[in-house]
GROMACS .gro file of C-alpha atoms in nm:
model
  433
    1MET     CA    1   3.323   0.904  -2.899
    2LYS     CA    2   3.006   1.025  -3.087
    3THR     CA    3   2.661   0.988  -2.990
    4LYS     CA    4   2.310   1.055  -3.226
    5ALA     CA    5   2.053   1.228  -2.950
    6ILE     CA    6   1.703   1.466  -2.945
    7ARG     CA    7   1.806   1.759  -2.775
    8LEU     CA    8   1.559   2.057  -2.611
    9TYR     CA    9   1.620   2.399  -2.747
   10GLY     CA   10   1.366   2.632  -2.670
   11ARG     CA   11   0.988   2.540  -2.672
   12ASN     CA   12   0.870   2.306  -2.916
   13ASP     CA   13   1.164   2.334  -3.029
   14LEU     CA   14   1.356   1.940  -3.038
   15ARG     CA   15   1.580   1.815  -3.269
   16MET     CA   16   1.784   1.530  -3.389
   17GLU     CA   17   2.197   1.560  -3.411
   18ALA     CA   18   2.508   1.387  -3.368
   19PHE     CA   19   2.788   1.508  -3.161
   20GLU     CA   20   3.144   1.378  -2.925
   21LEU     CA   21   3.055   1.346  -2.581
   22PRO     CA   22   3.334   1.490  -2.358
   23PRO     CA   23   3.610   1.200  -2.225
   24VAL     CA   24   3.500   1.020  -1.998
   25GLY     CA   25   3.772   1.155  -1.678
   26ASP     CA   26   3.844   0.993  -1.377
   27ASP     CA   27   3.484   1.030  -1.245
   28GLY     CA   28   3.185   0.992  -1.544
   29ILE     CA   29   3.115   0.673  -1.678
   30LEU     CA   30   2.985   0.627  -2.078
   31ALA     CA   31   2.720   0.437  -2.122
   32ARG     CA   32   2.482   0.263  -2.404
   33VAL     CA   33   2.077   0.307  -2.393
   34VAL     CA   34   1.946   0.014  -2.520
   35CYS     CA   35   1.574   0.206  -2.502
   36ASP     CA   36   1.345   0.484  -2.241
   37SER     CA   37   1.028   0.461  -2.236
   38ILE     CA   38   0.866   0.841  -2.370
   39CYS     CA   39   0.694   0.992  -2.083
   40MET     CA   40   0.441   1.338  -2.038
   41SER     CA   41   0.699   1.458  -1.832
   42SER     CA   42   0.855   1.519  -2.144
   43PHE     CA   43   0.625   1.657  -2.302
   44LYS     CA   44   0.545   1.875  -2.050
   45ALA     CA   45   0.875   1.993  -2.063
   46ALA     CA   46   0.929   1.961  -2.493
   47HIS     CA   47   0.648   2.284  -2.494
   48GLU     CA   48   0.704   2.468  -2.167
   49ALA     CA   49   1.100   2.490  -2.165
   50ASP     CA   50   1.286   2.753  -2.045
   51THR     CA   51   0.928   2.817  -1.795
   52HIS     CA   52   0.965   2.444  -1.687
   53ARG     CA   53   1.120   2.383  -1.331
   54ARG     CA   54   1.399   2.129  -1.428
   55VAL     CA   55   1.502   2.259  -1.817
   56PRO     CA   56   1.771   2.519  -1.698
   57ARG     CA   57   1.746   2.879  -1.863
   58ASP     CA   58   1.971   2.917  -2.068
   59VAL     CA   59   1.826   2.560  -2.310
   60ALA     CA   60   1.884   2.800  -2.656
   61GLN     CA   61   2.289   2.819  -2.606
   62HIS     CA   62   2.299   2.537  -2.399
   63PRO     CA   63   2.054   2.238  -2.550
   64VAL     CA   64   1.944   1.870  -2.258
   65ILE     CA   65   1.896   1.560  -2.373
   66ILE     CA   66   1.509   1.491  -2.339
   67GLY     CA   67   1.446   1.098  -2.229
   68HIS     CA   68   1.435   1.018  -1.768
   69GLU     CA   69   1.292   0.619  -1.826
   70PHE     CA   70   1.620   0.483  -2.043
   71ALA     CA   71   1.807   0.142  -1.953
   72GLY     CA   72   2.129   0.020  -2.056
   73GLU     CA   73   2.450  -0.068  -2.093
   74LEU     CA   74   2.742   0.064  -1.911
   75VAL     CA   75   3.070   0.105  -2.140
   76GLU     CA   76   3.398   0.276  -2.012
   77VAL     CA   77   3.381   0.396  -1.661
   78GLY     CA   78   3.576   0.621  -1.479
   79ALA     CA   79   3.961   0.583  -1.207
   80LYS     CA   80   3.682   0.696  -0.954
   81TRP     CA   81   3.346   0.452  -1.004
   82GLN     CA   82   3.642   0.120  -1.154
   83ASP     CA   83   3.575  -0.021  -0.792
   84THR     CA   84   3.188  -0.032  -0.739
   85PHE     CA   85   3.055  -0.032  -1.176
   86HIS     CA   86   3.181  -0.225  -1.431
   87ALA     CA   87   3.216  -0.191  -1.854
   88GLY     CA   88   2.945  -0.457  -1.898
   89ASP     CA   89   2.651  -0.384  -1.663
   90LYS     CA   90   2.263  -0.325  -1.708
   91PHE     CA   91   2.206   0.026  -1.547
   92SER     CA   92   1.852   0.246  -1.503
   93ILE     CA   93   1.825   0.584  -1.319
   94GLN     CA   94   1.655   0.778  -1.128
   95PRO     CA   95   1.646   1.076  -1.234
   96ALA     CA   96   1.556   1.282  -0.925
   97LEU     CA   97   1.900   1.351  -0.792
   98ASN     CA   98   1.896   1.619  -0.591
   99ASP     CA   99   2.214   1.744  -0.763
  100PRO     CA  100   2.248   2.135  -0.622
  101ASP     CA  101   2.522   2.160  -0.845
  102GLY     CA  102   2.389   2.062  -1.145
  103PRO     CA  103   2.226   2.345  -1.443
  104VAL     CA  104   1.878   2.398  -1.263
  105GLY     CA  105   2.014   2.317  -0.859
  106ILE     CA  106   1.839   2.090  -0.602
  107LEU     CA  107   1.534   1.978  -0.951
  108SER     CA  108   1.845   1.883  -1.176
  109ALA     CA  109   1.739   1.595  -1.345
  110PRO     CA  110   1.892   1.355  -1.621
  111GLY     CA  111   1.651   1.424  -1.923
  112TYR     CA  112   1.537   1.818  -1.825
  113SER     CA  113   1.882   1.911  -1.738
  114TYR     CA  114   2.128   1.830  -1.888
  115PRO     CA  115   2.366   1.797  -2.167
  116TYR     CA  116   2.501   1.484  -2.183
  117ILE     CA  117   2.275   1.255  -2.076
  118GLY     CA  118   1.951   1.197  -2.118
  119GLY     CA  119   1.733   0.913  -2.270
  120ASP     CA  120   1.662   0.970  -2.621
  121ALA     CA  121   1.975   0.912  -2.742
  122THR     CA  122   2.205   0.659  -2.868
  123TYR     CA  123   2.534   0.719  -2.646
  124VAL     CA  124   2.536   0.922  -2.314
  125LEU     CA  125   2.795   1.077  -2.026
  126ILE     CA  126   2.656   1.021  -1.667
  127PRO     CA  127   2.819   1.249  -1.451
  128ASP     CA  128   2.977   1.228  -1.090
  129ALA     CA  129   2.661   1.323  -0.932
  130VAL     CA  130   2.478   1.049  -1.068
  131MET     CA  131   2.698   0.810  -0.867
  132ALA     CA  132   2.735   1.019  -0.553
  133ASN     CA  133   2.358   1.064  -0.487
  134GLY     CA  134   2.288   0.676  -0.606
  135CYS     CA  135   2.107   0.684  -0.846
  136LEU     CA  136   2.266   0.447  -1.094
  137LEU     CA  137   2.123   0.155  -1.030
  138PRO     CA  138   2.239  -0.151  -1.126
  139TYR     CA  139   1.913  -0.456  -1.336
  140ALA     CA  140   2.019  -0.800  -1.287
  141GLY     CA  141   1.657  -0.907  -1.506
  142GLU     CA  142   1.633  -0.998  -1.874
  143GLY     CA  143   1.581  -0.783  -2.150
  144PHE     CA  144   1.655  -0.460  -2.152
  145TYR     CA  145   1.293  -0.328  -2.093
  146PRO     CA  146   1.167  -0.368  -1.803
  147ALA     CA  147   1.456  -0.174  -1.612
  148SER     CA  148   1.303   0.127  -1.833
  149LEU     CA  149   1.036   0.082  -1.725
  150ALA     CA  150   1.151   0.093  -1.388
  151GLU     CA  151   1.079   0.451  -1.356
  152PRO     CA  152   0.704   0.512  -1.396
  153LEU     CA  153   0.636   0.191  -1.192
  154SER     CA  154   0.857   0.346  -0.859
  155CYS     CA  155   0.601   0.611  -0.931
  156VAL     CA  156   0.347   0.403  -0.788
  157ILE     CA  157   0.522   0.243  -0.565
  158GLY     CA  158   0.634   0.583  -0.434
  159ALA     CA  159   0.217   0.663  -0.354
  160MET     CA  160   0.173   0.327  -0.215
  161HIS     CA  161   0.423   0.409   0.014
  162ALA     CA  162   0.312   0.776   0.104
  163CYS     CA  163  -0.031   0.633   0.182
  164TYR     CA  164  -0.075   0.713   0.596
  165HIS     CA  165  -0.272   0.597   0.883
  166THR     CA  166  -0.363   0.694   1.201
  167THR     CA  167  -0.316   0.440   1.532
  168PRO     CA  168  -0.574   0.536   1.786
  169SER     CA  169  -0.631   0.737   2.022
  170SER     CA  170  -0.210   0.865   1.896
  171TYR     CA  171  -0.052   1.117   1.671
  172ALA     CA  172   0.124   0.854   1.572
  173HIS     CA  173   0.110   0.805   1.138
  174ARG     CA  174   0.168   0.460   1.032
  175MET     CA  175   0.295   0.495   0.634
  176ASP     CA  176   0.188   0.234   0.391
  177ILE     CA  177  -0.167   0.122   0.253
  178ARG     CA  178  -0.363  -0.083   0.532
  179ASP     CA  179  -0.218  -0.470   0.490
  180GLY     CA  180  -0.536  -0.697   0.436
  181GLY     CA  181  -0.778  -0.311   0.354
  182CYS     CA  182  -0.975  -0.240   0.096
  183MET     CA  183  -0.839  -0.033  -0.187
  184ALA     CA  184  -1.004   0.123  -0.507
  185ILE     CA  185  -0.789   0.295  -0.807
  186LEU     CA  186  -1.038   0.518  -1.002
  187ALA     CA  187  -0.947   0.573  -1.364
  188GLY     CA  188  -0.700   0.377  -1.337
  189VAL     CA  189  -0.621   0.154  -1.630
  190GLY     CA  190  -0.433   0.399  -1.830
  191PRO     CA  191  -0.086   0.360  -1.827
  192MET     CA  192   0.002   0.386  -1.458
  193GLY     CA  193  -0.312   0.323  -1.320
  194LEU     CA  194  -0.246  -0.061  -1.507
  195ALA     CA  195   0.170  -0.020  -1.283
  196ALA     CA  196  -0.020  -0.035  -0.962
  197VAL     CA  197  -0.222  -0.284  -1.055
  198ASN     CA  198   0.053  -0.492  -1.193
  199TYR     CA  199   0.261  -0.418  -0.799
  200VAL     CA  200  -0.075  -0.459  -0.575
  201ILE     CA  201  -0.098  -0.784  -0.735
  202HIS     CA  202   0.251  -0.908  -0.699
  203ARG     CA  203   0.370  -0.712  -0.391
  204THR     CA  204   0.389  -0.986  -0.088
  205ASP     CA  205   0.491  -0.763   0.171
  206ARG     CA  206   0.190  -0.570   0.180
  207ARG     CA  207  -0.129  -0.689   0.052
  208PRO     CA  208  -0.522  -0.478  -0.008
  209SER     CA  209  -0.816  -0.794   0.043
  210MET     CA  210  -1.032  -0.626  -0.197
  211LEU     CA  211  -0.912  -0.415  -0.544
  212ILE     CA  212  -1.191  -0.165  -0.707
  213VAL     CA  213  -1.077  -0.060  -1.021
  214THR     CA  214  -1.284   0.195  -1.223
  215ASP     CA  215  -1.283   0.346  -1.553
  216ILE     CA  216  -1.534   0.438  -1.857
  217ASP     CA  217  -1.398   0.266  -2.135
  218GLN     CA  218  -1.537  -0.072  -2.146
  219ALA     CA  219  -1.260  -0.176  -2.365
  220ARG     CA  220  -0.939  -0.047  -2.152
  221LEU     CA  221  -1.090  -0.251  -1.942
  222ASP     CA  222  -1.179  -0.571  -2.076
  223ARG     CA  223  -0.782  -0.527  -2.183
  224ALA     CA  224  -0.644  -0.529  -1.780
  225ARG     CA  225  -0.871  -0.740  -1.722
  226MET     CA  226  -0.677  -0.931  -1.980
  227LEU     CA  227  -0.322  -0.828  -1.825
  228TYR     CA  228  -0.421  -0.896  -1.485
  229SER     CA  229  -0.675  -1.130  -1.436
  230PRO     CA  230  -0.945  -1.084  -1.133
  231ASP     CA  231  -0.849  -1.516  -1.091
  232GLU     CA  232  -0.449  -1.398  -1.083
  233ALA     CA  233  -0.545  -1.178  -0.786
  234ALA     CA  234  -0.746  -1.423  -0.614
  235ARG     CA  235  -0.414  -1.703  -0.602
  236ASN     CA  236  -0.296  -1.364  -0.365
  237GLY     CA  237  -0.516  -1.319  -0.190
  238ILE     CA  238  -0.702  -1.038  -0.314
  239ARG     CA  239  -1.045  -1.001  -0.430
  240LEU     CA  240  -1.029  -0.754  -0.801
  241GLU     CA  241  -1.293  -0.583  -0.951
  242TYR     CA  242  -1.320  -0.404  -1.265
  243VAL     CA  243  -1.561  -0.168  -1.282
  244ASN     CA  244  -1.711   0.073  -1.574
  245THR     CA  245  -1.913   0.372  -1.375
  246SER     CA  246  -2.013   0.529  -1.663
  247ALA     CA  247  -2.328   0.425  -1.692
  248MET     CA  248  -2.375   0.458  -1.253
  249PRO     CA  249  -2.623   0.706  -1.157
  250ASN     CA  250  -2.427   0.747  -0.786
  251PRO     CA  251  -2.086   0.579  -0.836
  252VAL     CA  252  -2.034   0.707  -0.512
  253ALA     CA  253  -2.293   0.501  -0.309
  254THR     CA  254  -2.230   0.137  -0.582
  255LEU     CA  255  -1.941   0.132  -0.508
  256ARG     CA  256  -1.899   0.184  -0.136
  257ALA     CA  257  -2.218  -0.039  -0.170
  258MET     CA  258  -1.886  -0.329  -0.304
  259THR     CA  259  -1.696  -0.314   0.032
  260PRO     CA  260  -1.794  -0.522   0.323
  261LEU     CA  261  -2.081  -0.320   0.522
  262GLY     CA  262  -2.037  -0.023   0.288
  263ALA     CA  263  -1.762   0.091   0.529
  264GLY     CA  264  -1.558   0.205   0.257
  265TYR     CA  265  -1.232   0.150   0.087
  266ASP     CA  266  -0.893   0.249   0.288
  267GLU     CA  267  -0.681   0.406   0.013
  268ALA     CA  268  -0.881   0.537  -0.312
  269PHE     CA  269  -0.572   0.630  -0.594
  270VAL     CA  270  -0.733   0.899  -0.827
  271PHE     CA  271  -0.523   0.895  -1.191
  272ALA     CA  272  -0.711   1.113  -1.372
  273PRO     CA  273  -0.717   1.500  -1.295
  274VAL     CA  274  -1.047   1.567  -1.352
  275ALA     CA  275  -1.230   1.719  -1.048
  276ALA     CA  276  -1.538   1.490  -1.052
  277ILE     CA  277  -1.359   1.226  -1.012
  278VAL     CA  278  -1.133   1.398  -0.669
  279GLU     CA  279  -1.447   1.431  -0.533
  280GLN     CA  280  -1.581   1.068  -0.578
  281ALA     CA  281  -1.273   0.954  -0.448
  282ASP     CA  282  -1.357   1.198  -0.121
  283GLY     CA  283  -1.700   1.048  -0.097
  284LEU     CA  284  -1.607   0.645  -0.149
  285LEU     CA  285  -1.279   0.716   0.175
  286ALA     CA  286  -1.348   0.486   0.475
  287VAL     CA  287  -1.257   0.641   0.836
  288ASP     CA  288  -0.897   0.667   0.865
  289GLY     CA  289  -0.927   0.674   0.540
  290CYS     CA  290  -0.687   0.748   0.268
  291LEU     CA  291  -0.744   1.007  -0.050
  292ASN     CA  292  -0.364   0.961  -0.306
  293PHE     CA  293  -0.389   1.245  -0.589
  294PHE     CA  294  -0.161   1.051  -0.853
  295ALA     CA  295  -0.276   1.215  -1.108
  296GLY     CA  296  -0.030   1.524  -1.228
  297PRO     CA  297  -0.224   1.818  -1.384
  298SER     CA  298  -0.138   2.091  -1.629
  299LYS     CA  299  -0.334   2.346  -1.470
  300ALA     CA  300  -0.204   2.525  -1.178
  301ASP     CA  301  -0.555   2.659  -0.974
  302PHE     CA  302  -0.677   2.334  -1.029
  303ARG     CA  303  -0.901   2.221  -0.768
  304ALA     CA  304  -1.194   1.985  -0.609
  305THR     CA  305  -1.365   2.019  -0.303
  306LEU     CA  306  -1.295   1.803  -0.003
  307ASN     CA  307  -1.494   1.733   0.253
  308PHE     CA  308  -1.372   1.881   0.513
  309TYR     CA  309  -1.654   1.706   0.772
  310ASN     CA  310  -1.526   1.425   0.771
  311VAL     CA  311  -1.207   1.488   0.765
  312HIS     CA  312  -1.279   1.642   1.075
  313TYR     CA  313  -1.454   1.390   1.240
  314ALA     CA  314  -1.321   1.001   1.054
  315SER     CA  315  -0.990   1.129   1.044
  316THR     CA  316  -0.988   1.089   0.655
  317HIS     CA  317  -0.645   1.234   0.520
  318VAL     CA  318  -0.482   1.377   0.111
  319ALA     CA  319  -0.174   1.262   0.065
  320GLY     CA  320   0.048   1.353  -0.311
  321THR     CA  321   0.370   1.212  -0.482
  322SER     CA  322   0.543   1.362  -0.838
  323GLY     CA  323   0.739   1.092  -0.839
  324GLY     CA  324   0.969   0.803  -0.722
  325ASN     CA  325   1.279   0.805  -0.517
  326THR     CA  326   1.586   0.580  -0.538
  327ASP     CA  327   1.479   0.317  -0.246
  328ASP     CA  328   1.145   0.304  -0.463
  329MET     CA  329   1.348   0.266  -0.781
  330LYS     CA  330   1.567  -0.019  -0.650
  331GLU     CA  331   1.207  -0.183  -0.499
  332ALA     CA  332   1.082  -0.186  -0.926
  333LEU     CA  333   1.410  -0.334  -1.071
  334ALA     CA  334   1.425  -0.549  -0.785
  335MET     CA  335   1.072  -0.682  -0.850
  336MET     CA  336   1.144  -0.672  -1.233
  337GLY     CA  337   1.467  -0.895  -1.087
  338CYS     CA  338   1.202  -1.114  -0.966
  339GLY     CA  339   1.009  -1.163  -1.251
  340LEU     CA  340   0.746  -0.896  -1.290
  341ASP     CA  341   0.662  -0.806  -1.613
  342PRO     CA  342   0.578  -0.433  -1.675
  343ALA     CA  343   0.495  -0.543  -2.064
  344GLY     CA  344   0.126  -0.455  -1.979
  345LEU     CA  345   0.208  -0.126  -1.993
  346VAL     CA  346   0.414  -0.068  -2.375
  347THR     CA  347   0.106  -0.048  -2.684
  348HIS     CA  348   0.386   0.134  -2.930
  349VAL     CA  349   0.724   0.003  -2.967
  350GLY     CA  350   0.937   0.286  -3.268
  351GLY     CA  351   1.373   0.414  -3.292
  352LEU     CA  352   1.531   0.755  -3.208
  353ASN     CA  353   1.326   0.937  -3.552
  354ALA     CA  354   0.981   0.851  -3.410
  355VAL     CA  355   1.083   0.986  -3.101
  356ILE     CA  356   1.036   1.379  -3.169
  357ASP     CA  357   0.667   1.322  -3.370
  358THR     CA  358   0.589   1.130  -3.068
  359THR     CA  359   0.664   1.370  -2.816
  360MET     CA  360   0.570   1.678  -2.940
  361ASN     CA  361   0.221   1.462  -3.004
  362LEU     CA  362   0.229   1.292  -2.644
  363PRO     CA  363  -0.152   1.355  -2.547
  364SER     CA  364  -0.301   1.176  -2.900
  365ILE     CA  365  -0.130   0.915  -2.943
  366SER     CA  366  -0.375   0.675  -2.813
  367GLY     CA  367  -0.298   0.393  -2.631
  368GLY     CA  368  -0.004   0.288  -2.321
  369LYS     CA  369   0.405   0.342  -2.330
  370LYS     CA  370   0.581   0.406  -2.592
  371LEU     CA  371   0.909   0.222  -2.636
  372ILE     CA  372   1.153   0.446  -2.856
  373TYR     CA  373   1.541   0.193  -2.888
  374THR     CA  374   1.768   0.426  -2.959
  375HIS     CA  375   2.005   0.276  -3.220
  376VAL     CA  376   1.705   0.164  -3.417
  377ASP     CA  377   1.547   0.304  -3.726
  378MET     CA  378   1.138   0.217  -3.690
  379PRO     CA  379   0.825   0.485  -3.705
  380LEU     CA  380   0.562   0.454  -3.392
  381THR     CA  381   0.404   0.140  -3.438
  382PRO     CA  382   0.148  -0.002  -3.243
  383LEU     CA  383   0.180  -0.376  -3.100
  384ALA     CA  384  -0.151  -0.450  -3.294
  385ALA     CA  385  -0.010  -0.344  -3.651
  386PHE     CA  386   0.276  -0.556  -3.646
  387ALA     CA  387   0.029  -0.821  -3.833
  388ASP     CA  388  -0.085  -0.567  -4.086
  389ARG     CA  389   0.354  -0.436  -4.155
  390GLY     CA  390   0.424  -0.811  -4.143
  391ARG     CA  391   0.282  -0.838  -4.509
  392GLU     CA  392   0.508  -0.635  -4.632
  393ASN     CA  393   0.813  -0.666  -4.339
  394PRO     CA  394   0.911  -1.032  -4.271
  395VAL     CA  395   1.076  -0.853  -3.957
  396TYR     CA  396   0.771  -0.718  -3.855
  397ALA     CA  397   0.613  -1.057  -3.897
  398GLU     CA  398   0.892  -1.209  -3.683
  399LEU     CA  399   0.735  -0.934  -3.416
  400HIS     CA  400   0.373  -1.025  -3.438
  401ARG     CA  401   0.423  -1.361  -3.350
  402LEU     CA  402   0.644  -1.271  -3.113
  403CYS     CA  403   0.418  -1.097  -2.909
  404THR     CA  404   0.155  -1.319  -2.996
  405ALA     CA  405   0.288  -1.577  -2.804
  406HIS     CA  406   0.325  -1.365  -2.541
  407ARG     CA  407  -0.130  -1.330  -2.566
  408GLY     CA  408   0.005  -0.976  -2.752
  409LEU     CA  409   0.247  -0.794  -2.529
  410TRP     CA  410   0.600  -0.757  -2.603
  411ASN     CA  411   0.858  -0.945  -2.433
  412VAL     CA  412   1.165  -0.961  -2.416
  413GLU     CA  413   1.188  -1.236  -2.730
  414ALA     CA  414   1.041  -0.908  -2.944
  415GLU     CA  415   1.300  -0.717  -2.737
  416ASN     CA  416   1.629  -0.921  -2.870
  417PHE     CA  417   1.522  -0.968  -3.213
  418LEU     CA  418   1.423  -0.645  -3.320
  419LEU     CA  419   1.817  -0.541  -3.162
  420ALA     CA  420   1.990  -0.802  -3.419
  421HIS     CA  421   1.775  -0.753  -3.724
  422ALA     CA  422   1.622  -0.342  -3.682
  423GLY     CA  423   1.896  -0.304  -4.024
  424GLU     CA  424   1.611  -0.560  -4.244
  425LEU     CA  425   1.317  -0.271  -4.099
  426HIS     CA  426   1.357  -0.098  -4.442
  427THR     CA  427   1.165   0.316  -4.308
  428ASP     CA  428   0.920   0.384  -4.417
  429ASN     CA  429   0.918   0.685  -4.186
  430SER     CA  430   0.518   0.812  -4.383
  431HIS     CA  431   0.381   0.496  -4.185
  432HIS     CA  432   0.230   0.696  -3.870
  433ALA     CA  433   0.085   0.567  -3.500
   0.00000   0.00000   0.00000
């Protein structure tokens, strides 16, 4: 089987290439990728290449396929796995395999480390290690993009589960958020912050009674309020407020005063690697509160001050997570299979031809998730630009109509239409987001 894929050869060296995949063999699975969501981690891998911890040192001689937030359907299943998986099954993949025999040992991951599997490809060969580690995950919901976004959702699920609290007069730790407590999500209306809000208000086993989401960009706060409204949260027993802290002379005092008796927050999540926000989160914690540093800093010497008086006398804690585990992915896929829609994360859609420019320039492209359809030739296009481009091409016009019918959001109907009519786009590569 021939595939077309974006391969990494070295620092800032991504190439679109067509090449033959090896035979499936008894222990492999051939899969058709439908879509991949481009992650900031791919930007880091493309810029760091062989110095990145998940990229092989010999990547110049043995290039890897990038992209790790992908979904598709199985095409051919090797004999070893035919009792478990079948052609036509829809899937997502947990990229953190813990594969000691992989190209970079236990850190090996699809989208970083392997020559024949990654999300930015038309077809991939799934190696035995993925199945052996339980990381090929079935998806039973509608469409494909929710399964592609299961990996980023699993990251926030993992962050929630990694929080912990203590039992008075005991050293026992109780993992997860406090049921019925107060939660703050700081710098929380970017893509991952929105994923966290979506998860928190739709979770059924435990929820905070109060959720405060902050940012300094009013337009992004307004969009978040439209996507995940206080009324919707209230129906699930949560008081949700979106707060602009840009003009507050003392955000900590103001935000603490919003909690019952000004006691503070049981969990404070930091979604931007900014020292001032970390310190703000520290100041917001209640007794036995947990600060979760979610945002991954790009600088190895990133630091912020912490109130150790409160660590000692108020039993405050710090937790940090990088990605979710397989159980978190399964939880994400199950929630999506039951109707949780991550479409609010998606602000741009494009084809495989848009991957290189998008990946290399990701920090400078505003908005949320950039969703790539690998069998489509289409410039990276903001959903908000469909109407304008629809004046020249009826495919964009229909995509605009379908998104408008879903509050301006990407949706399964739009996905199906794009996949069916992609050949009518007549891509003009001069278009840029």
